[in-house]
Amino acid sequence: AQSVTQPDIHITVSEGASLELRCNYSYGATPYLFWYVQSPGQGLQLLLKYFSGDTLVQGIKGFEAEFKRSQSSFNLRKPSVHWSDAAEYFCAVVPRKGGGNKLTFGTGTQLKVEL
Amino acid sequence: DVKVTQSSRYLVKRTGEKVFLECVQDMDHENMFWYRQDPGLGLRLIYFSYDVKMKEKGDIPEGYSVSREKKERFSLILESASTNQTSMYLCASSSRGAGGSPLHFGNGTRLTVT
């Protein structure tokens, strides 16, 4: 069955430390891949997306993600976390064929930043 | 910037009431979506629409219906609210595309059914 998995429900990092949030997908062909962030009390905001080409994608707020076909992964990274990065992060996918614009979301990773 | 506006941030309704959640977008987007968000479950698609008067079921449509009479407005209807519909509801819109158009979200409506 097609699915997207975020294995980590909660992650805590210290301010200034590096961050990696994991995302794995299970689809027959590489889907379109997205990362969204949800700050408390807000809707979701697009951080970055991967369609094709360079497997390292740069996004807003200093985030980047790397697509690895061999691992069916699209992990989100940030070299140095700021306290304002505390939020919930969602990986999302949509099939390239027949998916329309129907995104399927992972269950999210809640990021806590310790000062 | 695209703006997606959900009419209420918080709603409290009684079991059995008919509930309307309204969503308006100002960027002439063709696609509109309703998701519900629950802890540990992420976002699940309830209904979506690719055009006026058009609707399609998502993954969890039971107990819900939708209406899209105008391009900018997409309403979610709970015909007879139940306590298991207590949740955060998120509306989103996107432009027509092959699948890569990102979604733009409203700030959500937190619905409590008592």
mmCIF file of C-alpha atoms in Angstrom:
data_model
loop_
_atom_site.group_PDB
_atom_site.id
_atom_site.type_symbol
_atom_site.label_atom_id
_atom_site.label_comp_id
_atom_site.label_asym_id
_atom_site.label_seq_id
_atom_site.Cartn_x
_atom_site.Cartn_y
_atom_site.Cartn_z
ATOM 1 C CA ALA A 1 0.000 0.000 0.000
ATOM 2 C CA GLN A 2 1.154 3.527 -0.691
ATOM 3 C CA SER A 3 2.222 5.338 2.439
ATOM 4 C CA VAL A 4 4.437 8.011 3.915
ATOM 5 C CA THR A 5 6.092 7.465 7.277
ATOM 6 C CA GLN A 6 7.641 9.816 9.778
ATOM 7 C CA PRO A 7 9.219 7.497 12.340
ATOM 8 C CA ASP A 8 9.856 10.126 14.995
ATOM 9 C CA ILE A 9 6.829 11.494 16.823
ATOM 10 C CA HIS A 10 8.826 13.863 19.042
ATOM 11 C CA ILE A 11 12.335 15.238 18.733
ATOM 12 C CA THR A 12 14.116 17.547 21.150
ATOM 13 C CA VAL A 13 17.260 19.441 20.181
ATOM 14 C CA SER A 14 19.260 22.220 21.766
ATOM 15 C CA GLU A 15 19.311 25.602 20.133
ATOM 16 C CA GLY A 16 22.258 25.792 17.756
ATOM 17 C CA ALA A 17 22.418 22.043 17.247
ATOM 18 C CA SER A 18 21.819 20.394 13.911
ATOM 19 C CA LEU A 19 18.523 18.766 13.039
ATOM 20 C CA GLU A 20 17.408 15.901 10.846
ATOM 21 C CA LEU A 21 13.781 14.811 10.521
ATOM 22 C CA ARG A 22 13.127 11.553 8.759
ATOM 23 C CA CYS A 23 10.580 10.779 6.075
ATOM 24 C CA ASN A 24 10.160 7.533 4.158
ATOM 25 C CA TYR A 25 7.653 6.764 1.461
ATOM 26 C CA SER A 26 6.341 3.639 -0.145
ATOM 27 C CA TYR A 27 5.193 4.226 -3.701
ATOM 28 C CA GLY A 28 5.690 2.395 -6.986
ATOM 29 C CA ALA A 29 7.402 5.370 -8.552
ATOM 30 C CA THR A 30 9.004 8.409 -6.986
ATOM 31 C CA PRO A 31 6.224 10.803 -6.020
ATOM 32 C CA TYR A 32 6.370 14.553 -5.669
ATOM 33 C CA LEU A 33 7.732 15.244 -2.179
ATOM 34 C CA PHE A 34 7.035 18.102 0.206
ATOM 35 C CA TRP A 35 7.823 19.297 3.696
ATOM 36 C CA TYR A 36 5.424 21.550 5.575
ATOM 37 C CA VAL A 37 5.721 23.227 8.963
ATOM 38 C CA GLN A 38 2.920 24.078 11.367
ATOM 39 C CA SER A 39 3.590 26.600 14.096
ATOM 40 C CA PRO A 40 1.295 26.538 17.134
ATOM 41 C CA GLY A 41 -2.190 27.769 16.287
ATOM 42 C CA GLN A 42 -1.380 28.157 12.608
ATOM 43 C CA GLY A 43 -2.045 26.402 9.362
ATOM 44 C CA LEU A 44 0.667 24.608 7.445
ATOM 45 C CA GLN A 45 3.355 26.441 5.513
ATOM 46 C CA LEU A 46 5.383 24.953 2.678
ATOM 47 C CA LEU A 47 9.094 24.629 3.507
ATOM 48 C CA LEU A 48 10.319 22.989 0.317
ATOM 49 C CA LYS A 49 9.443 20.539 -2.422
ATOM 50 C CA TYR A 50 11.167 18.042 -4.693
ATOM 51 C CA PHE A 51 10.018 17.340 -8.210
ATOM 52 C CA SER A 52 13.148 16.289 -10.109
ATOM 53 C CA GLY A 53 16.774 17.181 -10.694
ATOM 54 C CA ASP A 54 19.187 18.020 -7.911
ATOM 55 C CA THR A 55 18.496 15.704 -5.001
ATOM 56 C CA LEU A 56 19.417 18.350 -2.426
ATOM 57 C CA VAL A 57 16.626 20.884 -2.198
ATOM 58 C CA GLN A 58 16.855 24.236 -0.474
ATOM 59 C CA GLY A 59 13.844 25.719 1.247
ATOM 60 C CA ILE A 60 12.826 28.627 3.368
ATOM 61 C CA LYS A 61 14.052 29.403 6.895
ATOM 62 C CA GLY A 62 17.408 27.708 6.252
ATOM 63 C CA PHE A 63 15.982 24.218 5.771
ATOM 64 C CA GLU A 64 17.095 21.712 3.172
ATOM 65 C CA ALA A 65 16.064 18.187 2.293
ATOM 66 C CA GLU A 66 17.805 15.372 0.493
ATOM 67 C CA PHE A 67 16.015 12.904 -1.735
ATOM 68 C CA LYS A 68 17.540 9.420 -1.726
ATOM 69 C CA ARG A 69 15.892 7.098 -4.211
ATOM 70 C CA SER A 70 17.707 4.007 -2.955
ATOM 71 C CA GLN A 71 16.314 4.555 0.538
ATOM 72 C CA SER A 72 12.916 5.967 -0.481
ATOM 73 C CA SER A 73 13.647 8.837 1.857
ATOM 74 C CA PHE A 74 13.315 12.598 1.882
ATOM 75 C CA ASN A 75 14.869 13.780 5.135
ATOM 76 C CA LEU A 76 14.699 17.375 6.299
ATOM 77 C CA ARG A 77 17.779 19.027 7.750
ATOM 78 C CA LYS A 78 18.912 22.252 9.285
ATOM 79 C CA PRO A 79 22.526 22.945 10.333
ATOM 80 C CA SER A 80 21.684 25.128 13.333
ATOM 81 C CA VAL A 81 18.271 25.175 14.947
ATOM 82 C CA HIS A 82 16.717 28.362 16.327
ATOM 83 C CA TRP A 83 14.182 28.462 19.151
ATOM 84 C CA SER A 84 11.590 29.718 16.654
ATOM 85 C CA ASP A 85 11.854 26.422 14.753
ATOM 86 C CA ALA A 86 9.830 24.692 17.456
ATOM 87 C CA ALA A 87 6.797 23.439 15.557
ATOM 88 C CA GLU A 88 5.301 20.352 14.000
ATOM 89 C CA TYR A 89 6.744 19.176 10.702
ATOM 90 C CA PHE A 90 4.909 17.159 8.098
ATOM 91 C CA CYS A 91 6.238 15.251 5.151
ATOM 92 C CA ALA A 92 3.775 14.890 2.275
ATOM 93 C CA VAL A 93 3.673 13.135 -1.079
ATOM 94 C CA VAL A 94 1.529 13.028 -4.186
ATOM 95 C CA PRO A 95 1.912 10.461 -6.989
ATOM 96 C CA ARG A 96 3.194 11.835 -10.261
ATOM 97 C CA LYS A 97 0.474 10.058 -12.193
ATOM 98 C CA GLY A 98 -3.130 9.967 -11.138
ATOM 99 C CA GLY A 99 -2.552 11.797 -7.894
ATOM 100 C CA GLY A 100 -4.037 15.081 -8.942
ATOM 101 C CA ASN A 101 -3.184 17.483 -6.172
ATOM 102 C CA LYS A 102 -4.202 15.120 -3.392
ATOM 103 C CA LEU A 103 -1.386 15.213 -0.906
ATOM 104 C CA THR A 104 -0.938 12.370 1.545
ATOM 105 C CA PHE A 105 0.639 13.489 4.796
ATOM 106 C CA GLY A 106 2.772 11.702 7.313
ATOM 107 C CA THR A 107 1.745 11.740 10.951
ATOM 108 C CA GLY A 108 4.097 14.578 11.784
ATOM 109 C CA THR A 109 7.148 15.154 13.977
ATOM 110 C CA GLN A 110 6.865 17.550 16.890
ATOM 111 C CA LEU A 111 10.100 19.494 17.353
ATOM 112 C CA LYS A 112 11.008 20.954 20.723
ATOM 113 C CA VAL A 113 13.972 23.291 21.010
ATOM 114 C CA GLU A 114 15.768 23.617 24.323
ATOM 115 C CA LEU A 115 17.422 26.920 25.076
ATOM 116 C CA ASP B 1 0.417 36.166 -1.091
ATOM 117 C CA VAL B 2 -2.346 33.605 -1.233
ATOM 118 C CA LYS B 3 -4.794 33.946 1.571
ATOM 119 C CA VAL B 4 -7.049 31.144 2.699
ATOM 120 C CA THR B 5 -9.536 32.265 5.312
ATOM 121 C CA GLN B 6 -11.543 29.991 7.538
ATOM 122 C CA SER B 7 -14.496 31.771 9.048
ATOM 123 C CA SER B 8 -14.107 30.494 12.607
ATOM 124 C CA ARG B 9 -11.061 29.646 14.717
ATOM 125 C CA TYR B 10 -13.104 27.894 17.390
ATOM 126 C CA LEU B 11 -16.551 26.333 17.319
ATOM 127 C CA VAL B 12 -18.489 24.489 19.980
ATOM 128 C CA LYS B 13 -21.532 22.548 18.832
ATOM 129 C CA ARG B 14 -23.887 20.022 20.315
ATOM 130 C CA THR B 15 -24.328 16.454 19.171
ATOM 131 C CA GLY B 16 -26.845 16.242 16.335
ATOM 132 C CA GLU B 17 -26.457 19.831 15.189
ATOM 133 C CA LYS B 18 -25.821 20.660 11.551
ATOM 134 C CA VAL B 19 -22.466 22.417 11.303
ATOM 135 C CA PHE B 20 -21.066 24.540 8.502
ATOM 136 C CA LEU B 21 -17.358 25.291 8.170
ATOM 137 C CA GLU B 22 -16.581 27.962 5.631
ATOM 138 C CA CYS B 23 -13.413 28.542 3.662
ATOM 139 C CA VAL B 24 -12.593 31.312 1.198
ATOM 140 C CA GLN B 25 -9.468 31.752 -0.927
ATOM 141 C CA ASP B 26 -8.486 34.884 -2.805
ATOM 142 C CA MET B 27 -6.104 33.587 -5.479
ATOM 143 C CA ASP B 28 -8.496 32.151 -8.026
ATOM 144 C CA HIS B 29 -7.321 28.618 -7.287
ATOM 145 C CA GLU B 30 -9.152 25.788 -8.970
ATOM 146 C CA ASN B 31 -8.478 23.185 -6.284
ATOM 147 C CA MET B 32 -9.776 23.253 -2.738
ATOM 148 C CA PHE B 33 -9.472 20.696 0.030
ATOM 149 C CA TRP B 34 -10.743 19.898 3.495
ATOM 150 C CA TYR B 35 -8.517 17.983 5.897
ATOM 151 C CA ARG B 36 -8.971 17.038 9.503
ATOM 152 C CA GLN B 37 -6.002 16.923 11.830
ATOM 153 C CA ASP B 38 -5.831 14.681 14.889
ATOM 154 C CA PRO B 39 -2.864 14.022 17.180
ATOM 155 C CA GLY B 40 -0.863 11.035 16.023
ATOM 156 C CA LEU B 41 -2.829 10.731 12.795
ATOM 157 C CA GLY B 42 -1.535 13.704 10.843
ATOM 158 C CA LEU B 43 -3.803 15.239 8.228
ATOM 159 C CA ARG B 44 -6.476 13.158 6.566
ATOM 160 C CA LEU B 45 -8.335 14.252 3.463
ATOM 161 C CA ILE B 46 -12.100 14.515 3.833
ATOM 162 C CA TYR B 47 -13.228 15.996 0.503
ATOM 163 C CA PHE B 48 -11.744 17.982 -2.322
ATOM 164 C CA SER B 49 -12.930 19.913 -5.327
ATOM 165 C CA TYR B 50 -11.255 20.628 -8.640
ATOM 166 C CA ASP B 51 -13.884 23.017 -9.920
ATOM 167 C CA VAL B 52 -17.118 24.779 -9.107
ATOM 168 C CA LYS B 53 -19.960 22.385 -8.291
ATOM 169 C CA MET B 54 -17.538 19.500 -8.438
ATOM 170 C CA LYS B 55 -16.553 17.370 -5.447
ATOM 171 C CA GLU B 56 -14.757 14.147 -4.784
ATOM 172 C CA LYS B 57 -14.450 12.031 -1.682
ATOM 173 C CA GLY B 58 -11.168 11.850 0.094
ATOM 174 C CA ASP B 59 -10.043 9.191 2.528
ATOM 175 C CA ILE B 60 -12.554 9.828 5.328
ATOM 176 C CA PRO B 61 -15.756 11.327 3.858
ATOM 177 C CA GLU B 62 -18.237 9.528 6.137
ATOM 178 C CA GLY B 63 -20.379 11.947 8.103
ATOM 179 C CA TYR B 64 -19.395 14.926 5.967
ATOM 180 C CA SER B 65 -20.541 16.667 2.823
ATOM 181 C CA VAL B 66 -19.273 19.706 0.929
ATOM 182 C CA SER B 67 -20.520 22.490 -1.255
ATOM 183 C CA ARG B 68 -18.724 24.576 -3.855
ATOM 184 C CA GLU B 69 -21.106 27.021 -5.488
ATOM 185 C CA LYS B 70 -18.441 29.635 -6.190
ATOM 186 C CA LYS B 71 -14.824 29.186 -7.147
ATOM 187 C CA GLU B 72 -13.465 30.979 -4.100
ATOM 188 C CA ARG B 73 -15.606 29.272 -1.479
ATOM 189 C CA PHE B 74 -15.609 25.689 -0.236
ATOM 190 C CA SER B 75 -17.873 24.669 2.612
ATOM 191 C CA LEU B 76 -17.665 21.590 4.788
ATOM 192 C CA ILE B 77 -20.940 20.364 6.261
ATOM 193 C CA LEU B 78 -21.452 18.049 9.180
ATOM 194 C CA GLU B 79 -25.034 16.903 8.700
ATOM 195 C CA SER B 80 -25.414 15.657 12.269
ATOM 196 C CA ALA B 81 -22.398 16.397 14.410
ATOM 197 C CA SER B 82 -21.040 13.642 16.619
ATOM 198 C CA THR B 83 -18.419 13.699 19.353
ATOM 199 C CA ASN B 84 -15.961 11.765 17.179
ATOM 200 C CA GLN B 85 -15.928 14.719 14.817
ATOM 201 C CA THR B 86 -14.245 16.867 17.438
ATOM 202 C CA SER B 87 -11.062 17.839 15.660
ATOM 203 C CA MET B 88 -9.041 20.534 13.943
ATOM 204 C CA TYR B 89 -10.275 21.187 10.413
ATOM 205 C CA LEU B 90 -7.944 22.660 7.821
ATOM 206 C CA CYS B 91 -8.921 24.088 4.464
ATOM 207 C CA ALA B 92 -6.397 24.384 1.644
ATOM 208 C CA SER B 93 -6.273 25.522 -1.947
ATOM 209 C CA SER B 94 -3.930 25.096 -4.892
ATOM 210 C CA SER B 95 -3.704 26.006 -8.534
ATOM 211 C CA ARG B 96 -4.471 23.441 -11.195
ATOM 212 C CA GLY B 97 -1.412 21.462 -12.152
ATOM 213 C CA ALA B 98 0.003 18.022 -12.737
ATOM 214 C CA GLY B 99 0.275 17.316 -9.064
ATOM 215 C CA GLY B 100 3.108 19.470 -7.961
ATOM 216 C CA SER B 101 1.184 22.574 -7.010
ATOM 217 C CA PRO B 102 1.738 23.249 -3.318
ATOM 218 C CA LEU B 103 -1.192 23.643 -0.984
ATOM 219 C CA HIS B 104 -1.935 26.918 0.770
ATOM 220 C CA PHE B 105 -3.611 26.412 4.123
ATOM 221 C CA GLY B 106 -5.943 28.389 6.305
ATOM 222 C CA ASN B 107 -5.285 28.662 10.032
ATOM 223 C CA GLY B 108 -7.786 25.982 10.898
ATOM 224 C CA THR B 109 -11.059 25.664 12.776
ATOM 225 C CA ARG B 110 -10.997 23.798 16.039
ATOM 226 C CA LEU B 111 -14.383 22.151 16.410
ATOM 227 C CA THR B 112 -15.616 20.699 19.672
ATOM 228 C CA VAL B 113 -18.785 18.624 19.666
ATOM 229 C CA THR B 114 -20.318 18.064 23.093
#
